[in-house]
Amino acid sequence: MTEASKAFQPRPRSVHDLLFAPGSRGVLIATSKDPDAKRTFIVTPPAGTYTDGPAGPVAIKIPVTVAAAGAISRETRMLIAIGEADLGELGRTVPRYLETLDSDGLPAAVTTVVRGVPMSVGYHRWLHTSRPRAVAEDFALAGGWLRHLQLATAGTSGRITWASEVSGAVRERWSGHPMFEAAQVRLAAADRQLHSQRVAATVVHGDYWFGNLLVDDGRISGVVDWENGARSGSPLRDLIRFALSYCLYLDRHTRPGREVHGHRGLRRTGFGAGIRYGLLEAGWLPDLVRLYLRTGLDHLGLPTVLWYGAALAGLGEIAASANDDEFAANHLELLAGLPYWPLTDGPVGVEVL
């Protein structure tokens, strides 16, 4: 292409073209200070802006850093891939990619809006996580949506190499850390349990925690933030991530040293007390956690006894991949301090009062 022809190339649309177009209305709904910080706007553009898209609002995700631009590019590729898959009605719960805009030389992604309230809003309501029925409903919603995704996208079956892959990623990031060797021993134990089994690869969200699930009228109406997703990967990743994240924040509203309301034996004592409680202790919530994990494994055609080994691998994955070093290191140390096998496998069923 000559310099002259380059001069006549149309300028890429910028975020300003959409945010400040005559008649546009918008609101900033999310921002962060993470290494991959992004700002998310919900904007109602002028009618006819997207002839093959929605007539109503769209979401614009704008990067603040170069790392954030990479995350947005990954999410764009993932949403395009999901859009090409046959998800049926489930497709309505995933944002649809519309276009990429220029944001001072970095890519900003525009998608459709999926409606609903983040599950995190209910989670953090006073006493929500102290009520067995409310918690059981959260696990049922998350597990049900996930099973539909896995069924719709199941591909070729293969050996479960997830724990081994996690071990390699942990070695790459944390070799030399005082807790590295102890964490590796636990990941090796998880790999011995999992590697002999086969499971179908599926679409993976990659950050399947309650903050990314939207709820409306008693159902999952949307699942957002697909930047860590995979078109084909281990379905255990999402299954485990939801359970670990749900347990992690159980003590968020409890003073240090105090017992968490509704959970006898759980006190706010250092990082990850809720995860240790959910995986190892006795109580209605640990019972629900194990039931959720065993149910998910059973639907994947796997032995339900694998739930604990999969949980160890899930902790390792967070230690290897979390973008905040302190958060990742805390998960590494938590993993290193857990037993190789659970103290109890829990009951077969749970009665929710």
GROMACS .gro file of C-alpha atoms in nm:
model
  353
    1MET     CA    1   0.000   0.000   0.000
    2THR     CA    2   0.140   0.340  -0.101
    3GLU     CA    3   0.160   0.639   0.132
    4ALA     CA    4  -0.104   0.811  -0.081
    5SER     CA    5  -0.348   0.523  -0.051
    6LYS     CA    6  -0.287   0.504   0.324
    7ALA     CA    7  -0.394   0.865   0.355
    8PHE     CA    8  -0.736   0.781   0.216
    9GLN     CA    9  -0.803   0.490   0.453
   10PRO     CA   10  -1.105   0.563   0.675
   11ARG     CA   11  -1.023   0.647   1.035
   12PRO     CA   12  -1.133   0.371   1.275
   13ARG     CA   13  -1.431   0.461   1.486
   14SER     CA   14  -1.325   0.572   1.832
   15VAL     CA   15  -1.497   0.536   2.166
   16HIS     CA   16  -1.563   0.909   2.148
   17ASP     CA   17  -1.764   0.861   1.829
   18LEU     CA   18  -2.004   0.641   2.022
   19LEU     CA   19  -1.994   0.791   2.371
   20PHE     CA   20  -2.039   1.148   2.250
   21ALA     CA   21  -2.255   1.095   1.943
   22PRO     CA   22  -2.555   1.330   1.935
   23GLY     CA   23  -2.836   1.164   2.128
   24SER     CA   24  -2.616   0.907   2.304
   25ARG     CA   25  -2.683   0.847   2.672
   26GLY     CA   26  -2.458   0.641   2.896
   27VAL     CA   27  -2.346   0.553   3.247
   28LEU     CA   28  -2.023   0.414   3.391
   29ILE     CA   29  -2.111   0.088   3.569
   30ALA     CA   30  -1.770  -0.057   3.657
   31THR     CA   31  -1.407   0.047   3.694
   32SER     CA   32  -1.107  -0.103   3.869
   33LYS     CA   33  -0.745  -0.042   3.972
   34ASP     CA   34  -0.620  -0.390   3.879
   35PRO     CA   35  -0.316  -0.437   3.650
   36ASP     CA   36  -0.568  -0.505   3.372
   37ALA     CA   37  -0.805  -0.228   3.480
   38LYS     CA   38  -1.100  -0.151   3.251
   39ARG     CA   39  -1.392   0.090   3.251
   40THR     CA   40  -1.730  -0.044   3.143
   41PHE     CA   41  -2.003   0.188   3.014
   42ILE     CA   42  -2.362   0.110   2.927
   43VAL     CA   43  -2.457   0.338   2.640
   44THR     CA   44  -2.777   0.390   2.445
   45PRO     CA   45  -2.650   0.503   2.103
   46PRO     CA   46  -2.857   0.684   1.841
   47ALA     CA   47  -3.116   0.469   1.664
   48GLY     CA   48  -2.975   0.278   1.369
   49THR     CA   49  -2.616   0.273   1.496
   50TYR     CA   50  -2.613  -0.106   1.474
   51THR     CA   51  -2.832  -0.221   1.187
   52ASP     CA   52  -2.778  -0.588   1.277
   53GLY     CA   53  -2.762  -0.531   1.652
   54PRO     CA   54  -2.985  -0.420   1.937
   55ALA     CA   55  -3.207  -0.115   1.924
   56GLY     CA   56  -3.136  -0.049   2.291
   57PRO     CA   57  -2.823  -0.007   2.503
   58VAL     CA   58  -2.482  -0.161   2.437
   59ALA     CA   59  -2.183  -0.221   2.664
   60ILE     CA   60  -1.842  -0.064   2.595
   61LYS     CA   61  -1.537  -0.204   2.773
   62ILE     CA   62  -1.247   0.044   2.760
   63PRO     CA   63  -0.890  -0.048   2.864
   64VAL     CA   64  -0.697   0.166   3.110
   65THR     CA   65  -0.365  -0.019   3.065
   66VAL     CA   66  -0.187  -0.218   2.795
   67ALA     CA   67  -0.253  -0.533   2.999
   68ALA     CA   68  -0.623  -0.448   2.995
   69ALA     CA   69  -0.611  -0.412   2.617
   70GLY     CA   70  -0.478  -0.767   2.596
   71ALA     CA   71  -0.761  -0.891   2.818
   72ILE     CA   72  -1.020  -0.715   2.602
   73SER     CA   73  -0.871  -0.868   2.287
   74ARG     CA   74  -0.889  -1.214   2.446
   75GLU     CA   75  -1.250  -1.160   2.545
   76THR     CA   76  -1.333  -1.038   2.194
   77ARG     CA   77  -1.194  -1.356   2.040
   78MET     CA   78  -1.381  -1.565   2.294
   79LEU     CA   79  -1.715  -1.394   2.233
   80ILE     CA   80  -1.675  -1.433   1.857
   81ALA     CA   81  -1.606  -1.804   1.905
   82ILE     CA   82  -1.909  -1.847   2.133
   83GLY     CA   83  -2.122  -1.658   1.884
   84GLU     CA   84  -2.034  -1.918   1.623
   85ALA     CA   85  -2.132  -2.206   1.854
   86ASP     CA   86  -2.484  -2.344   1.871
   87LEU     CA   87  -2.589  -2.265   2.228
   88GLY     CA   88  -2.963  -2.246   2.161
   89GLU     CA   89  -3.150  -2.043   2.422
   90LEU     CA   90  -2.837  -2.033   2.637
   91GLY     CA   91  -2.687  -1.797   2.380
   92ARG     CA   92  -2.917  -1.523   2.509
   93THR     CA   93  -2.724  -1.521   2.838
   94VAL     CA   94  -2.388  -1.442   2.673
   95PRO     CA   95  -2.302  -1.092   2.544
   96ARG     CA   96  -2.278  -1.074   2.164
   97TYR     CA   97  -1.975  -0.900   2.015
   98LEU     CA   98  -2.060  -0.601   1.795
   99GLU     CA   99  -1.741  -0.412   1.709
  100THR     CA  100  -1.399  -0.293   1.825
  101LEU     CA  101  -1.339   0.079   1.872
  102ASP     CA  102  -1.016   0.274   1.907
  103SER     CA  103  -0.932   0.411   2.252
  104ASP     CA  104  -0.613   0.614   2.219
  105GLY     CA  105  -0.452   0.336   2.020
  106LEU     CA  106  -0.592   0.051   2.234
  107PRO     CA  107  -0.892  -0.169   2.149
  108ALA     CA  108  -1.227  -0.112   2.320
  109ALA     CA  109  -1.497  -0.375   2.271
  110VAL     CA  110  -1.868  -0.314   2.215
  111THR     CA  111  -2.115  -0.591   2.299
  112THR     CA  112  -2.483  -0.638   2.355
  113VAL     CA  113  -2.612  -0.601   2.709
  114VAL     CA  114  -2.734  -0.900   2.908
  115ARG     CA  115  -2.978  -0.792   3.176
  116GLY     CA  116  -2.987  -0.894   3.538
  117VAL     CA  117  -2.840  -0.823   3.881
  118PRO     CA  118  -2.500  -0.971   3.973
  119MET     CA  119  -2.534  -1.264   4.212
  120SER     CA  120  -2.279  -1.081   4.427
  121VAL     CA  121  -2.547  -0.825   4.521
  122GLY     CA  122  -2.758  -1.093   4.687
  123TYR     CA  123  -2.452  -1.270   4.827
  124HIS     CA  124  -2.346  -0.963   5.023
  125ARG     CA  125  -2.692  -0.882   5.156
  126TRP     CA  126  -2.716  -0.912   5.533
  127LEU     CA  127  -2.735  -1.279   5.642
  128HIS     CA  128  -2.777  -1.413   5.286
  129THR     CA  129  -2.494  -1.664   5.319
  130SER     CA  130  -2.616  -1.770   5.664
  131ARG     CA  131  -2.943  -1.904   5.519
  132PRO     CA  132  -2.923  -2.261   5.383
  133ARG     CA  133  -3.208  -2.219   5.135
  134ALA     CA  134  -3.064  -1.901   4.983
  135VAL     CA  135  -2.719  -2.057   4.945
  136ALA     CA  136  -2.866  -2.377   4.799
  137GLU     CA  137  -3.050  -2.169   4.537
  138ASP     CA  138  -2.725  -1.992   4.439
  139PHE     CA  139  -2.546  -2.324   4.390
  140ALA     CA  140  -2.840  -2.469   4.199
  141LEU     CA  141  -2.853  -2.170   3.960
  142ALA     CA  142  -2.478  -2.170   3.896
  143GLY     CA  143  -2.461  -2.547   3.857
  144GLY     CA  144  -2.764  -2.563   3.629
  145TRP     CA  145  -2.636  -2.299   3.386
  146LEU     CA  146  -2.295  -2.459   3.379
  147ARG     CA  147  -2.434  -2.804   3.301
  148HIS     CA  148  -2.630  -2.659   3.007
  149LEU     CA  149  -2.315  -2.492   2.872
  150GLN     CA  150  -2.112  -2.810   2.905
  151LEU     CA  151  -2.380  -3.022   2.742
  152ALA     CA  152  -2.416  -2.779   2.450
  153THR     CA  153  -2.042  -2.753   2.383
  154ALA     CA  154  -1.906  -3.098   2.469
  155GLY     CA  155  -1.639  -3.211   2.226
  156THR     CA  156  -1.378  -3.484   2.215
  157SER     CA  157  -1.302  -3.678   2.532
  158GLY     CA  158  -0.947  -3.703   2.662
  159ARG     CA  159  -0.740  -3.766   2.970
  160ILE     CA  160  -0.772  -3.503   3.241
  161THR     CA  161  -0.437  -3.321   3.231
  162TRP     CA  162  -0.562  -3.009   3.409
  163ALA     CA  163  -0.380  -3.066   3.741
  164SER     CA  164  -0.053  -3.135   3.558
  165GLU     CA  165  -0.093  -2.819   3.350
  166VAL     CA  166  -0.166  -2.618   3.664
  167SER     CA  167   0.145  -2.762   3.829
  168GLY     CA  168   0.356  -2.641   3.539
  169ALA     CA  169   0.204  -2.292   3.556
  170VAL     CA  170   0.260  -2.275   3.933
  171ARG     CA  171   0.624  -2.377   3.882
  172GLU     CA  172   0.670  -2.105   3.624
  173ARG     CA  173   0.532  -1.835   3.855
  174TRP     CA  174   0.625  -1.948   4.206
  175SER     CA  175   0.944  -2.155   4.185
  176GLY     CA  176   1.154  -2.047   4.484
  177HIS     CA  177   0.859  -1.947   4.701
  178PRO     CA  178   0.876  -2.107   5.050
  179MET     CA  179   0.541  -2.279   4.993
  180PHE     CA  180   0.614  -2.389   4.637
  181GLU     CA  181   0.723  -2.746   4.710
  182ALA     CA  182   0.433  -2.818   4.946
  183ALA     CA  183   0.188  -2.685   4.688
  184GLN     CA  184   0.345  -2.901   4.416
  185VAL     CA  185   0.308  -3.214   4.629
  186ARG     CA  186  -0.066  -3.148   4.658
  187LEU     CA  187  -0.101  -3.082   4.287
  188ALA     CA  188   0.079  -3.409   4.219
  189ALA     CA  189  -0.172  -3.586   4.445
  190ALA     CA  190  -0.455  -3.421   4.252
  191ASP     CA  191  -0.303  -3.528   3.920
  192ARG     CA  192  -0.279  -3.890   4.037
  193GLN     CA  193  -0.654  -3.883   4.109
  194LEU     CA  194  -0.761  -3.705   3.793
  195HIS     CA  195  -0.524  -3.825   3.520
  196SER     CA  196  -0.672  -4.174   3.497
  197GLN     CA  197  -1.012  -4.030   3.402
  198ARG     CA  198  -1.145  -3.904   3.070
  199VAL     CA  199  -1.387  -3.618   3.013
  200ALA     CA  200  -1.519  -3.421   2.715
  201ALA     CA  201  -1.361  -3.082   2.657
  202THR     CA  202  -1.612  -2.794   2.665
  203VAL     CA  203  -1.630  -2.417   2.641
  204VAL     CA  204  -1.478  -2.275   2.960
  205HIS     CA  205  -1.565  -1.935   3.106
  206GLY     CA  206  -1.243  -1.921   3.307
  207ASP     CA  207  -1.361  -1.689   3.585
  208TYR     CA  208  -1.691  -1.847   3.682
  209TRP     CA  209  -1.757  -1.677   4.014
  210PHE     CA  210  -2.074  -1.521   4.150
  211GLY     CA  211  -1.969  -1.167   4.056
  212ASN     CA  212  -1.987  -1.260   3.686
  213LEU     CA  213  -2.330  -1.426   3.703
  214LEU     CA  214  -2.640  -1.210   3.650
  215VAL     CA  215  -2.970  -1.317   3.799
  216ASP     CA  216  -3.321  -1.216   3.698
  217ASP     CA  217  -3.651  -1.368   3.808
  218GLY     CA  218  -3.492  -1.672   3.969
  219ARG     CA  219  -3.268  -1.769   3.676
  220ILE     CA  220  -2.923  -1.696   3.537
  221SER     CA  221  -2.994  -1.424   3.282
  222GLY     CA  222  -2.636  -1.342   3.191
  223VAL     CA  223  -2.275  -1.449   3.229
  224VAL     CA  224  -2.016  -1.177   3.163
  225ASP     CA  225  -1.637  -1.119   3.154
  226TRP     CA  226  -1.511  -1.397   2.925
  227GLU     CA  227  -1.151  -1.273   2.894
  228ASN     CA  228  -1.008  -1.586   3.062
  229GLY     CA  229  -1.224  -1.827   2.865
  230ALA     CA  230  -1.131  -2.111   2.635
  231ARG     CA  231  -1.317  -2.249   2.333
  232SER     CA  232  -1.214  -2.599   2.439
  233GLY     CA  233  -1.085  -2.686   2.785
  234SER     CA  234  -1.143  -2.876   3.106
  235PRO     CA  235  -1.502  -2.840   3.235
  236LEU     CA  236  -1.369  -2.890   3.589
  237ARG     CA  237  -1.226  -2.537   3.586
  238ASP     CA  238  -1.560  -2.356   3.603
  239LEU     CA  239  -1.720  -2.612   3.833
  240ILE     CA  240  -1.447  -2.570   4.093
  241ARG     CA  241  -1.400  -2.193   4.056
  242PHE     CA  242  -1.758  -2.116   4.157
  243ALA     CA  243  -1.738  -2.326   4.475
  244LEU     CA  244  -1.401  -2.181   4.582
  245SER     CA  245  -1.503  -1.820   4.524
  246TYR     CA  246  -1.833  -1.870   4.704
  247CYS     CA  247  -1.654  -2.002   5.012
  248LEU     CA  248  -1.375  -1.743   5.003
  249TYR     CA  249  -1.592  -1.446   5.094
  250LEU     CA  250  -1.811  -1.604   5.362
  251ASP     CA  251  -1.630  -1.411   5.635
  252ARG     CA  252  -1.616  -1.079   5.448
  253HIS     CA  253  -1.862  -0.906   5.684
  254THR     CA  254  -1.729  -1.060   6.007
  255ARG     CA  255  -1.478  -0.896   6.238
  256PRO     CA  256  -1.137  -1.068   6.267
  257GLY     CA  257  -1.143  -1.350   6.518
  258ARG     CA  258  -1.523  -1.363   6.538
  259GLU     CA  259  -1.740  -1.658   6.437
  260VAL     CA  260  -1.921  -1.616   6.107
  261HIS     CA  261  -2.296  -1.598   6.164
  262GLY     CA  262  -2.477  -1.916   6.062
  263HIS     CA  263  -2.159  -2.123   6.028
  264ARG     CA  264  -2.060  -2.293   6.351
  265GLY     CA  265  -1.685  -2.341   6.368
  266LEU     CA  266  -1.599  -2.085   6.097
  267ARG     CA  267  -1.408  -1.784   6.225
  268ARG     CA  268  -1.245  -1.502   6.036
  269THR     CA  269  -0.883  -1.604   6.087
  270GLY     CA  270  -0.650  -1.517   5.803
  271PHE     CA  271  -0.692  -1.574   5.432
  272GLY     CA  272  -0.911  -1.854   5.300
  273ALA     CA  273  -1.079  -1.966   5.624
  274GLY     CA  274  -1.405  -2.005   5.433
  275ILE     CA  275  -1.243  -2.231   5.172
  276ARG     CA  276  -1.088  -2.457   5.437
  277TYR     CA  277  -1.427  -2.468   5.607
  278GLY     CA  278  -1.616  -2.550   5.288
  279LEU     CA  279  -1.375  -2.826   5.184
  280LEU     CA  280  -1.283  -2.984   5.516
  281GLU     CA  281  -1.529  -2.915   5.795
  282ALA     CA  282  -1.876  -3.039   5.893
  283GLY     CA  283  -2.186  -2.824   5.854
  284TRP     CA  284  -2.471  -2.746   5.620
  285LEU     CA  285  -2.260  -2.524   5.392
  286PRO     CA  286  -1.973  -2.774   5.351
  287ASP     CA  287  -2.242  -3.033   5.275
  288LEU     CA  288  -2.384  -2.808   5.002
  289VAL     CA  289  -2.039  -2.745   4.857
  290ARG     CA  290  -1.966  -3.117   4.832
  291LEU     CA  291  -2.310  -3.191   4.693
  292TYR     CA  292  -2.264  -2.924   4.425
  293LEU     CA  293  -1.922  -3.059   4.328
  294ARG     CA  294  -2.029  -3.423   4.327
  295THR     CA  295  -2.339  -3.341   4.123
  296GLY     CA  296  -2.128  -3.154   3.868
  297LEU     CA  297  -1.882  -3.441   3.841
  298ASP     CA  298  -2.162  -3.693   3.804
  299HIS     CA  299  -2.315  -3.496   3.514
  300LEU     CA  300  -1.973  -3.503   3.347
  301GLY     CA  301  -1.964  -3.881   3.382
  302LEU     CA  302  -1.683  -3.871   3.639
  303PRO     CA  303  -1.650  -4.045   3.977
  304THR     CA  304  -1.782  -3.812   4.244
  305VAL     CA  305  -1.493  -3.899   4.475
  306LEU     CA  306  -1.271  -3.675   4.260
  307TRP     CA  307  -1.420  -3.356   4.404
  308TYR     CA  308  -1.136  -3.286   4.647
  309GLY     CA  309  -0.852  -3.347   4.403
  310ALA     CA  310  -1.026  -3.116   4.157
  311ALA     CA  311  -1.055  -2.851   4.430
  312LEU     CA  312  -0.679  -2.868   4.492
  313ALA     CA  313  -0.617  -2.815   4.120
  314GLY     CA  314  -0.859  -2.522   4.123
  315LEU     CA  315  -0.668  -2.352   4.404
  316GLY     CA  316  -0.346  -2.404   4.210
  317GLU     CA  317  -0.497  -2.248   3.900
  318ILE     CA  318  -0.584  -1.930   4.091
  319ALA     CA  319  -0.233  -1.921   4.240
  320ALA     CA  320  -0.088  -1.949   3.889
  321SER     CA  321  -0.318  -1.711   3.702
  322ALA     CA  322  -0.455  -1.439   3.934
  323ASN     CA  323  -0.339  -1.097   3.815
  324ASP     CA  324  -0.287  -0.970   4.172
  325ASP     CA  325   0.034  -1.113   4.318
  326GLU     CA  326  -0.082  -1.103   4.680
  327PHE     CA  327  -0.412  -1.274   4.597
  328ALA     CA  328  -0.228  -1.541   4.398
  329ALA     CA  329   0.032  -1.598   4.672
  330ASN     CA  330  -0.243  -1.634   4.933
  331HIS     CA  331  -0.398  -1.914   4.727
  332LEU     CA  332  -0.060  -2.082   4.690
  333GLU     CA  333  -0.011  -2.080   5.067
  334LEU     CA  334  -0.366  -2.199   5.126
  335LEU     CA  335  -0.311  -2.489   4.887
  336ALA     CA  336   0.019  -2.579   5.054
  337GLY     CA  337  -0.150  -2.604   5.395
  338LEU     CA  338  -0.434  -2.836   5.296
  339PRO     CA  339  -0.429  -3.214   5.348
  340TYR     CA  340  -0.384  -3.444   5.050
  341TRP     CA  341  -0.730  -3.591   5.108
  342PRO     CA  342  -1.044  -3.449   5.279
  343LEU     CA  343  -1.112  -3.523   5.643
  344THR     CA  344  -1.466  -3.622   5.543
  345ASP     CA  345  -1.643  -3.682   5.213
  346GLY     CA  346  -1.970  -3.553   5.351
  347PRO     CA  347  -2.319  -3.701   5.329
  348VAL     CA  348  -2.481  -3.828   5.012
  349GLY     CA  349  -2.762  -3.575   5.030
  350VAL     CA  350  -2.843  -3.247   5.200
  351GLU     CA  351  -3.171  -3.138   5.347
  352VAL     CA  352  -3.220  -2.763   5.309
  353LEU     CA  353  -3.451  -2.617   5.569
   0.00000   0.00000   0.00000
